[in-house]
XYZ file of N, CA and C in Angstrom:
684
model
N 112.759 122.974 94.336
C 113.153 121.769 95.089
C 114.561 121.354 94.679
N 115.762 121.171 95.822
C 116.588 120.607 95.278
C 116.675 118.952 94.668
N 117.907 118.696 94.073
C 117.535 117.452 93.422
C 117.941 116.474 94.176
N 118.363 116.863 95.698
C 118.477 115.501 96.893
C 116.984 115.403 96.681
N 116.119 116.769 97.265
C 114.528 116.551 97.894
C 114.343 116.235 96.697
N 114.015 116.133 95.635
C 113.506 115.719 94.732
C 113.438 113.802 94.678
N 114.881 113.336 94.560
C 114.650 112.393 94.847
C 114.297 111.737 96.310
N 114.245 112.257 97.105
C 113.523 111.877 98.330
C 112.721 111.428 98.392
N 111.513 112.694 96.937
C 110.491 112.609 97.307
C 109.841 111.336 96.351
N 110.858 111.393 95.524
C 110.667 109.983 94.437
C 110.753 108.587 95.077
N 111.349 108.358 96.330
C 111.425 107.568 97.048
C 110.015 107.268 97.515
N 109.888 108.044 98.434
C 108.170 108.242 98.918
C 107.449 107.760 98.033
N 107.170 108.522 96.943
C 106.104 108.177 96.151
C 105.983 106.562 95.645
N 107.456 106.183 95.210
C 107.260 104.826 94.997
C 107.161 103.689 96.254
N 107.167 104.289 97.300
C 106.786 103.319 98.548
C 105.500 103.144 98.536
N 105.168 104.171 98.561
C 103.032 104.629 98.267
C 102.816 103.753 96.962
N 102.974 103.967 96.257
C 102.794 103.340 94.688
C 102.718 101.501 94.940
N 103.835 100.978 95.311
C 104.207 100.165 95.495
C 102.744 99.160 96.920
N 103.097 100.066 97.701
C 102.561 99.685 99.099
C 100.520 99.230 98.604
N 99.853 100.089 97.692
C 98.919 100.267 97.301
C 98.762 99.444 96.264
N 99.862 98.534 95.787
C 99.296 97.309 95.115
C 99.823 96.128 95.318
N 100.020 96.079 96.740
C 100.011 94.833 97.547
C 99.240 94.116 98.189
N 97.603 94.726 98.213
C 96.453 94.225 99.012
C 96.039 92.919 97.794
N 96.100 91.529 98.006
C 95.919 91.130 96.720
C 96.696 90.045 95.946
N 97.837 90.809 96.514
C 99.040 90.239 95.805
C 99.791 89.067 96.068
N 100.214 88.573 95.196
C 101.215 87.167 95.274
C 102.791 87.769 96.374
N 102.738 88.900 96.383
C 103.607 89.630 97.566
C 102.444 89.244 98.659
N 101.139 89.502 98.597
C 100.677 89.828 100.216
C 100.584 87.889 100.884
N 100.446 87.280 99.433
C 100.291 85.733 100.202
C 101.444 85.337 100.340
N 102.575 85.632 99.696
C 104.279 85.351 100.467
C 104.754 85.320 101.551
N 104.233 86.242 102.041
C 104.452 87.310 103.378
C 103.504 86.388 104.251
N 101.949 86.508 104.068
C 101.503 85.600 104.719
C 102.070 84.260 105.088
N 102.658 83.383 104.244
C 103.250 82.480 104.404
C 104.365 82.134 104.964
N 105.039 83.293 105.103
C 106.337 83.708 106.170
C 105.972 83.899 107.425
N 104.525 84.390 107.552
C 103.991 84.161 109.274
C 104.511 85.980 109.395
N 104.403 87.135 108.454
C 104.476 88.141 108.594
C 103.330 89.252 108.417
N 102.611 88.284 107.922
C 100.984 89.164 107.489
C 100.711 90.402 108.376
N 100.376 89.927 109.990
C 99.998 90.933 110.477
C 100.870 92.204 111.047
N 102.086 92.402 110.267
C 102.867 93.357 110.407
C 103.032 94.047 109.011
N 102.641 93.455 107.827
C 102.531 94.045 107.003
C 102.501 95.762 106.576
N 101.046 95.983 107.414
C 100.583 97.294 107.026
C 101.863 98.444 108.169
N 102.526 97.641 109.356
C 103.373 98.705 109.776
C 104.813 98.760 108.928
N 105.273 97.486 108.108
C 106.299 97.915 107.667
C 106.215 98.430 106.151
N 104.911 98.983 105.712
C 104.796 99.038 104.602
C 105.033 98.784 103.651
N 105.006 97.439 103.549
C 105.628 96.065 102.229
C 104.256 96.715 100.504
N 105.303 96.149 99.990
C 104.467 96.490 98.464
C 104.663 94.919 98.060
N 104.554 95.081 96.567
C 104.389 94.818 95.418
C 104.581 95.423 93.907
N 105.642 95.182 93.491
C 105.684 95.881 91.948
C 104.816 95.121 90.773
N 103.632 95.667 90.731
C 102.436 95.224 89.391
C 102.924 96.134 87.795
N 102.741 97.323 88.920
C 102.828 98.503 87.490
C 104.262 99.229 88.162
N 105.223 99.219 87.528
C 106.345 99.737 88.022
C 106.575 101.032 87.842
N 107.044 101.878 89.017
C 107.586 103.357 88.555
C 108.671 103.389 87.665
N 108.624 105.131 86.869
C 109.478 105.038 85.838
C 110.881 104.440 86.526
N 111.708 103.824 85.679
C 113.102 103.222 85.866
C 113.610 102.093 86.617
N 111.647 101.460 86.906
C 112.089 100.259 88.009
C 111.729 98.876 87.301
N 111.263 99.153 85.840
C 110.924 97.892 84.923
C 111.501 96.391 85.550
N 112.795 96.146 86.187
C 113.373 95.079 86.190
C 113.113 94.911 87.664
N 111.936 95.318 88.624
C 111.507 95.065 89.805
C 110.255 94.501 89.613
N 109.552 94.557 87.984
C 108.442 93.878 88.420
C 108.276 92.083 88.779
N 106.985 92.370 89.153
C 106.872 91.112 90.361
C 107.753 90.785 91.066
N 108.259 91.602 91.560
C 109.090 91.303 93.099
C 107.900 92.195 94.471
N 108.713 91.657 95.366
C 108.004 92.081 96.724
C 109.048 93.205 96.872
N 108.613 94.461 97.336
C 109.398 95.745 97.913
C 109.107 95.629 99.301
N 110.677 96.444 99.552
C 110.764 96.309 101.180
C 111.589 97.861 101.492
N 110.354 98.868 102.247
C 111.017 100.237 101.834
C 111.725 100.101 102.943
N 112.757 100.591 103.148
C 113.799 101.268 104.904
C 113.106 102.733 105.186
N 112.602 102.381 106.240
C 111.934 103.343 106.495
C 112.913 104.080 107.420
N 112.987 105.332 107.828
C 113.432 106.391 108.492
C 112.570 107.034 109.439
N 113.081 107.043 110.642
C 111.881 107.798 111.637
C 112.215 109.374 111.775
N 113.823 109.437 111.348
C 114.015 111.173 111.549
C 112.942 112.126 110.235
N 112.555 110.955 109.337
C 111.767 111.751 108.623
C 110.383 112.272 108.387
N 110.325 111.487 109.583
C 108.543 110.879 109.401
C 108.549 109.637 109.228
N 106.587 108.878 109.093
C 106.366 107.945 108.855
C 106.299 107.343 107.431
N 106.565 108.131 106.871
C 106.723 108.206 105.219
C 107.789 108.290 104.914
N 108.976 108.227 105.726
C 110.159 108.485 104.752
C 111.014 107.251 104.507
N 111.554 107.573 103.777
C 111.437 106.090 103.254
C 113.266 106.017 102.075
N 114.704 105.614 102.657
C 115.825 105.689 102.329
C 116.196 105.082 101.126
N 115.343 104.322 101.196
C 115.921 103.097 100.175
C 114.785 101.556 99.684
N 114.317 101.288 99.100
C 113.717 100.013 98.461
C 114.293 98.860 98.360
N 114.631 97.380 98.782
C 115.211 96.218 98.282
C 113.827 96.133 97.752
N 113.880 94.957 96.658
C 113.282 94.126 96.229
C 113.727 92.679 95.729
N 112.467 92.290 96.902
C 112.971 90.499 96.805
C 111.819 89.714 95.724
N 112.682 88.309 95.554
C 111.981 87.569 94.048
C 111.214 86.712 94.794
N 109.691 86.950 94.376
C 108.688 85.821 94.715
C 108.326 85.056 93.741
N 109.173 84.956 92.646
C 108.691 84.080 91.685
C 107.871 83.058 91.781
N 106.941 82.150 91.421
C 106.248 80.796 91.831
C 107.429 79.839 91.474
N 108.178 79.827 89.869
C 108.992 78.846 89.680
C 110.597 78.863 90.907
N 110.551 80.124 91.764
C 111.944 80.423 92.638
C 111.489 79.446 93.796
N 110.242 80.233 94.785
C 109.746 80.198 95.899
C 108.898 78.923 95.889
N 108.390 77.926 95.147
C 107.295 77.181 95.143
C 108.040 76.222 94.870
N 107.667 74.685 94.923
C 107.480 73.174 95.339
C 107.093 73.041 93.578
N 106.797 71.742 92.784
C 106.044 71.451 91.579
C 104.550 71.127 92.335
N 104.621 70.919 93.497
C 102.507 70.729 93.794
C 102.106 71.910 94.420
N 103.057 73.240 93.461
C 102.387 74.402 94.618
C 102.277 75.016 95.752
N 102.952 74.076 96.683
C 103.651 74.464 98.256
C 104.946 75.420 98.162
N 104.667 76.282 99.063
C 105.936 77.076 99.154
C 107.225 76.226 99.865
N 107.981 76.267 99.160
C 109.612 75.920 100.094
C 109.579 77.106 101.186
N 110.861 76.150 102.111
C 111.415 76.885 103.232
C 112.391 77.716 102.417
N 112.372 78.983 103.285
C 113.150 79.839 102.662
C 114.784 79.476 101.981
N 115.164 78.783 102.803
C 116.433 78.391 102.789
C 116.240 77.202 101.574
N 115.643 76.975 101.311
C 115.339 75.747 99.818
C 114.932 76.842 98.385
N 114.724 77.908 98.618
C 114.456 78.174 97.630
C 115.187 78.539 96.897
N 114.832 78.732 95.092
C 116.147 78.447 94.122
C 116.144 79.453 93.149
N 116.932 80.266 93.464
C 117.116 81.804 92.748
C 118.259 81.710 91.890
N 118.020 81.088 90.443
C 118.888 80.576 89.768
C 119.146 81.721 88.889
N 120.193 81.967 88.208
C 120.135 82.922 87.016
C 119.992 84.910 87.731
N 119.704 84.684 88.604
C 119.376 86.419 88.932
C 119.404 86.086 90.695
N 119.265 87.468 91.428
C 119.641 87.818 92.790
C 118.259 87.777 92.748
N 118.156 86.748 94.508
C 117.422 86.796 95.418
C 116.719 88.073 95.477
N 117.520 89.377 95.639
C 117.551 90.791 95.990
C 117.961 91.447 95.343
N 117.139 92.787 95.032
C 117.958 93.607 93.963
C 117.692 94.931 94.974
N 118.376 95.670 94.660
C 118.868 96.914 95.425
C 118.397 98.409 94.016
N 118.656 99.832 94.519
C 118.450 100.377 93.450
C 120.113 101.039 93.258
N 119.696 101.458 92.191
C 121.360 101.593 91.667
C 121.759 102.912 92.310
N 123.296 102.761 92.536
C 123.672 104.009 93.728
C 123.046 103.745 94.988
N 122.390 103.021 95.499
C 122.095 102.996 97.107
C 123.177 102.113 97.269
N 124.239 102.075 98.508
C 124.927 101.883 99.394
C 124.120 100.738 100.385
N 124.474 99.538 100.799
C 123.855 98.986 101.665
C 123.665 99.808 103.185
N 122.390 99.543 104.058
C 121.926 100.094 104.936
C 121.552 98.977 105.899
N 121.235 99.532 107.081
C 121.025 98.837 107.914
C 119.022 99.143 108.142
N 118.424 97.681 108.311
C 117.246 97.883 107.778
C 116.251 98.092 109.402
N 115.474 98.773 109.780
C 114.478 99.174 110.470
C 115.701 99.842 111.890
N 115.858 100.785 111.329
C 116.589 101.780 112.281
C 116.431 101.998 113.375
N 114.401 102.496 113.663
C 114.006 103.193 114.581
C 113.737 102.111 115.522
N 114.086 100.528 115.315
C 115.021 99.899 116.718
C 116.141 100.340 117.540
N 117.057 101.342 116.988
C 118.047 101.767 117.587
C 117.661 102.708 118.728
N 116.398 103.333 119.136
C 116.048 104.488 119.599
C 115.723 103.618 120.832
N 115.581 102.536 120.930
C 114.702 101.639 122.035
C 115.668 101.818 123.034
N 114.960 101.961 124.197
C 115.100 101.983 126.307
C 115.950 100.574 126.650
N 115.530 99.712 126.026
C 115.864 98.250 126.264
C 117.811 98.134 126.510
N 118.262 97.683 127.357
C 119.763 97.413 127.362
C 120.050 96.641 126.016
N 119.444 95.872 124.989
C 119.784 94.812 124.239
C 119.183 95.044 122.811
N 119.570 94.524 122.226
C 119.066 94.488 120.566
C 119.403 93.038 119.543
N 118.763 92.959 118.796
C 119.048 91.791 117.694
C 119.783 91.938 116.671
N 120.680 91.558 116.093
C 121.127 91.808 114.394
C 121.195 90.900 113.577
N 119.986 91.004 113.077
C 119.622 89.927 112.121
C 120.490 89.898 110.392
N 119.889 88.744 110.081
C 120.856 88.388 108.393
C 119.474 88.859 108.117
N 118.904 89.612 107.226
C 117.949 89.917 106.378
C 117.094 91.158 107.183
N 115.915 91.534 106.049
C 114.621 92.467 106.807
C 113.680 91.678 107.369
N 113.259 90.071 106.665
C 112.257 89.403 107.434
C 112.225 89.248 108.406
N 113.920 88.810 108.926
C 113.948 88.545 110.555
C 113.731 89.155 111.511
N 114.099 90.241 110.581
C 114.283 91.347 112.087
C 113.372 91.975 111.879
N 112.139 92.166 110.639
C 110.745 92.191 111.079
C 110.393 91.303 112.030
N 110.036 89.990 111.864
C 109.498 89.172 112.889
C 110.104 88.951 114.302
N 111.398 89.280 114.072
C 111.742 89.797 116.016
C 111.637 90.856 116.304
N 111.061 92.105 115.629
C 110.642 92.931 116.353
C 108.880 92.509 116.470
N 108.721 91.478 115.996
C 107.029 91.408 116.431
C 107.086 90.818 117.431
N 107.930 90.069 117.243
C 108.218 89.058 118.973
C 108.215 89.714 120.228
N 108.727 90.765 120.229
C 108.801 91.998 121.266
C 110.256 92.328 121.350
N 111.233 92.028 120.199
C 112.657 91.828 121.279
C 112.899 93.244 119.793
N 113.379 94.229 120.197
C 113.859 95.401 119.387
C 115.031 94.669 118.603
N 114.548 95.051 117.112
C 115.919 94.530 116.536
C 116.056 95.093 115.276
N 117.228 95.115 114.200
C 117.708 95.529 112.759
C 117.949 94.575 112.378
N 118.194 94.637 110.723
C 118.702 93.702 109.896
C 119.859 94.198 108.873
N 120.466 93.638 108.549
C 121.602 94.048 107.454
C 121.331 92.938 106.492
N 121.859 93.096 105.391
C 121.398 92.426 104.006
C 122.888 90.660 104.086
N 123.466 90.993 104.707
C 125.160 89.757 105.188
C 125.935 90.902 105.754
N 126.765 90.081 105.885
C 128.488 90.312 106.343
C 129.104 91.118 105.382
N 129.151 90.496 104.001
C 129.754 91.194 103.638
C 129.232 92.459 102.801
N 128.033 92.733 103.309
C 127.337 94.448 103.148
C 127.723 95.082 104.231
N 128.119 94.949 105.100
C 128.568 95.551 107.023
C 129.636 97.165 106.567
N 129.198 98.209 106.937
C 130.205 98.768 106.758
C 130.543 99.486 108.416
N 131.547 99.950 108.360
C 132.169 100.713 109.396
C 131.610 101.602 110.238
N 130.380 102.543 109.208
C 129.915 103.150 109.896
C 128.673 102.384 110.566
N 128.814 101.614 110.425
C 127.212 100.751 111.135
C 127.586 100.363 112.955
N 129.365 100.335 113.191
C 129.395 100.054 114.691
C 128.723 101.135 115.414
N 128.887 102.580 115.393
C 128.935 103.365 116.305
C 127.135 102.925 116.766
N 126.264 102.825 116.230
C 125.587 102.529 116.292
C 124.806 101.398 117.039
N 126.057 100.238 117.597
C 125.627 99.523 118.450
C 126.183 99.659 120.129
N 127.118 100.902 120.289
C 127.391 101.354 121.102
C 127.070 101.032 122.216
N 126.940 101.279 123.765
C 125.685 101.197 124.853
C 124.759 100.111 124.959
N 124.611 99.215 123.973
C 124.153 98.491 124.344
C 124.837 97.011 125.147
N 124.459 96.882 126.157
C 124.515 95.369 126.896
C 124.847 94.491 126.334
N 123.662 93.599 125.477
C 123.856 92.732 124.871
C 123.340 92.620 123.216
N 124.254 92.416 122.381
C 123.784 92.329 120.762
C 123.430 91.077 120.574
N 122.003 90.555 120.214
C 122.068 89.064 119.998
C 122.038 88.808 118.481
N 122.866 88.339 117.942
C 123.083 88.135 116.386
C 122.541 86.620 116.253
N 121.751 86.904 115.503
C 121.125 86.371 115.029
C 121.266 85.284 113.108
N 121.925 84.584 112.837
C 121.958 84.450 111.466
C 121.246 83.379 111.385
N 121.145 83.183 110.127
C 120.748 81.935 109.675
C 121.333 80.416 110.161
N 120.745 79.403 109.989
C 120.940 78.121 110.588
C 121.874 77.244 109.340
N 122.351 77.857 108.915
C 123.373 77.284 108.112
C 124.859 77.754 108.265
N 126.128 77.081 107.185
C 127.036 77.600 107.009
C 127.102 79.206 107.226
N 126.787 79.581 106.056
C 127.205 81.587 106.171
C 126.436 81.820 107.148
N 125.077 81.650 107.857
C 124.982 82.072 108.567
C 125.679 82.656 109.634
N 126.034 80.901 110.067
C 127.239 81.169 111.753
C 128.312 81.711 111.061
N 128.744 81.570 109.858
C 129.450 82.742 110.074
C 129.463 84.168 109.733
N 128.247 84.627 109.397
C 127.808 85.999 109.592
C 127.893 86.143 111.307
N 127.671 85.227 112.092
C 127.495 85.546 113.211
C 128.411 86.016 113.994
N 129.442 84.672 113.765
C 130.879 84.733 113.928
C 131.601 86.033 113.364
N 131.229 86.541 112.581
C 132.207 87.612 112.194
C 131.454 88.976 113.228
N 130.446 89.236 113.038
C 129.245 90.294 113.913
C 129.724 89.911 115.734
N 130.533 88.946 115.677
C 130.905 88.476 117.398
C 132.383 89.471 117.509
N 132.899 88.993 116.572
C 133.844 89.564 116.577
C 134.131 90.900 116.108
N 133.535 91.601 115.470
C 132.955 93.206 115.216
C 132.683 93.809 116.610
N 131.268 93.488 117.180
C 130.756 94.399 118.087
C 130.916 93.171 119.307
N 131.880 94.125 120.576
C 132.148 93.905 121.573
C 131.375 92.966 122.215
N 129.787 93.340 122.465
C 128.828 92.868 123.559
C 128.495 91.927 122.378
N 128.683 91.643 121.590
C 127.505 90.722 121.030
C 127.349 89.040 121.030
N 126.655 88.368 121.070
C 126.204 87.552 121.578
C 125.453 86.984 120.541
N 126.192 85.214 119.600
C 125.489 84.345 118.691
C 124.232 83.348 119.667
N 123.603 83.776 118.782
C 121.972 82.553 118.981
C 122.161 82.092 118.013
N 121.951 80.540 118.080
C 122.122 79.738 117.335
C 120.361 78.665 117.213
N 119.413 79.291 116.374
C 118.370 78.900 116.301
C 117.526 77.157 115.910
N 119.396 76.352 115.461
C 119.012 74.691 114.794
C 119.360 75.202 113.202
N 119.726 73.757 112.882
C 119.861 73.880 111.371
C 118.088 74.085 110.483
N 118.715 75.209 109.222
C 117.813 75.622 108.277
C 116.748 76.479 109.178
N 117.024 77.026 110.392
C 116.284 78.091 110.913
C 116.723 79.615 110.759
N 115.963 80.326 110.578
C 116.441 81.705 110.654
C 115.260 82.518 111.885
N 115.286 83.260 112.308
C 114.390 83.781 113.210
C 113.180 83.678 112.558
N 112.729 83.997 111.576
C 111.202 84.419 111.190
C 110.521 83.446 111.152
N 111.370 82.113 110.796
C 110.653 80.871 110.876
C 110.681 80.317 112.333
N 111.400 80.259 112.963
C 111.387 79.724 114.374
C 110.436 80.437 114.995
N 110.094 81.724 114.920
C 109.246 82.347 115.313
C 107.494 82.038 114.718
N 107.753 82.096 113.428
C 106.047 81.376 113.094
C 105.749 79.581 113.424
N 106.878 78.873 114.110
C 106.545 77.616 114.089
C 106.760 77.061 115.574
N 107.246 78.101 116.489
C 107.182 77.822 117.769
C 106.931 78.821 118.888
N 106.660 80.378 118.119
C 105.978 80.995 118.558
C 106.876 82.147 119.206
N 106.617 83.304 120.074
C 107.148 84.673 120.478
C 107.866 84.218 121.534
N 107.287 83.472 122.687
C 107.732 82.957 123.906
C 108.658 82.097 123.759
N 108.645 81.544 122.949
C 109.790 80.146 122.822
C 111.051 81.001 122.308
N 111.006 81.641 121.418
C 111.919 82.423 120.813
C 112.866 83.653 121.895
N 112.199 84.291 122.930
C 112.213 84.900 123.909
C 113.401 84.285 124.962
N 112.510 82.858 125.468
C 113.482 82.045 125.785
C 114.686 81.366 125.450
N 114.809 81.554 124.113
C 115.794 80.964 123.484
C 117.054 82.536 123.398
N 116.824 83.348 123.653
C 117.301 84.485 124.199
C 118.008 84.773 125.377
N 117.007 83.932 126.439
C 117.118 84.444 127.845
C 116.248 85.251 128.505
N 115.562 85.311 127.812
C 114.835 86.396 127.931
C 113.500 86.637 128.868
């Protein structure tokens, strides 16, 4: 085996690893609480309990593999892992904060693995019939707008965007960018307007990001707020 396939296959395995101790988990009630539960098992979300060798400083985070369709349903580019801490993500009576309240003091929201290059997250949106697409600020969002029905990716910000990520929005009609309901948001948006030709800011209200507008007013409302 060469030592690309090798680590390939080290990839894989820790998606599996990962994915198999999330039934359970303070990852699977996070997610629930994001209004992402029942997409779970297609984007194959984990949990780091027992960490693979060299990932010690991922435990208790939620994993989020990039999956690849040229490889199969298993293949799997790259891992973020995000912090579900209780003292990050949680209230003092135990309620989860809105995403945008929560307080990732001392360490990243997100940790990446070392040597991965930022990517653009759920690809095999790009393959879609549809004239249009989404480009979301994160993987949650653009999980939950692709549950909505509207084909879409995510990038990690603006300033992860690289060059080779335009050719890629090519042909399409309309790009609806999508950011967060704050400052950097609009201007993640603002800058993604001015990047790709067709694209087109939605502006969801302050402290909204898609995943929440979507679990609190639903697929159709969100649709419409599109045009759609």
């Amino acid at each position: 085996m060469k030592p690309h396939d090798s680590l390939k296959a080290d990839l894989v395995a820790a998606g599996k690893r990962y994915n198999g101790q999330y039934a359970g988990s303070r990852a699977e009630r996070y997610v629930q609480h994001r209004g992402l539960g029942p997409l779970a098992s297609r984007l194959k979300l984990g949990y780091v309990s027992a960490p693979a060798i060299g990932h010690d400083q991922y435990r208790g985070r939620l994993a989020i593999p990039y999956l690849r369709p040229a490889g199969g349903a298993a293949a799997v580019a790259t891992i973020r892992f995000r912090c579900i801490a209780d003292a990050c993500v949680k209230a003092q009576d135990g309620a989860y904060l809105a995403p945008h309240r929560e307080k990732h003091e001392g360490h990243g929201k997100y940790l990446g693995l070392p040597g991965h290059p930022p990517g653009l997250y759920n690809t095999s949106a790009l393959l879609t019939s549809q004239p249009y697409i989404a480009l979301n600020e994160g993987e949650f969002d653009a999980a939950a707008v692709e549950g909505a029905g509207v084909p879409a990716v995510g990038t990690p910000g603006v300033s992860s965007w690289r060059d080779h990520f335009d050719p890629a929005f090519v042909g399409f009609e309309v790009i609806f960018v999508l950011g967060d309901g704050d400052d950097a948001g609009r201007g993640f948006a603002a800058k993604m307007c001015e990047r790709l030709p067709t694209a087109k800011a939605i502006d969801l209200g302050d402290g909204y990001d898609a995943a929440r507008f979507i679990h609190e007013f639903g697929s159709e409302k969100f649709r419409e707020r599109l045009g759609l």
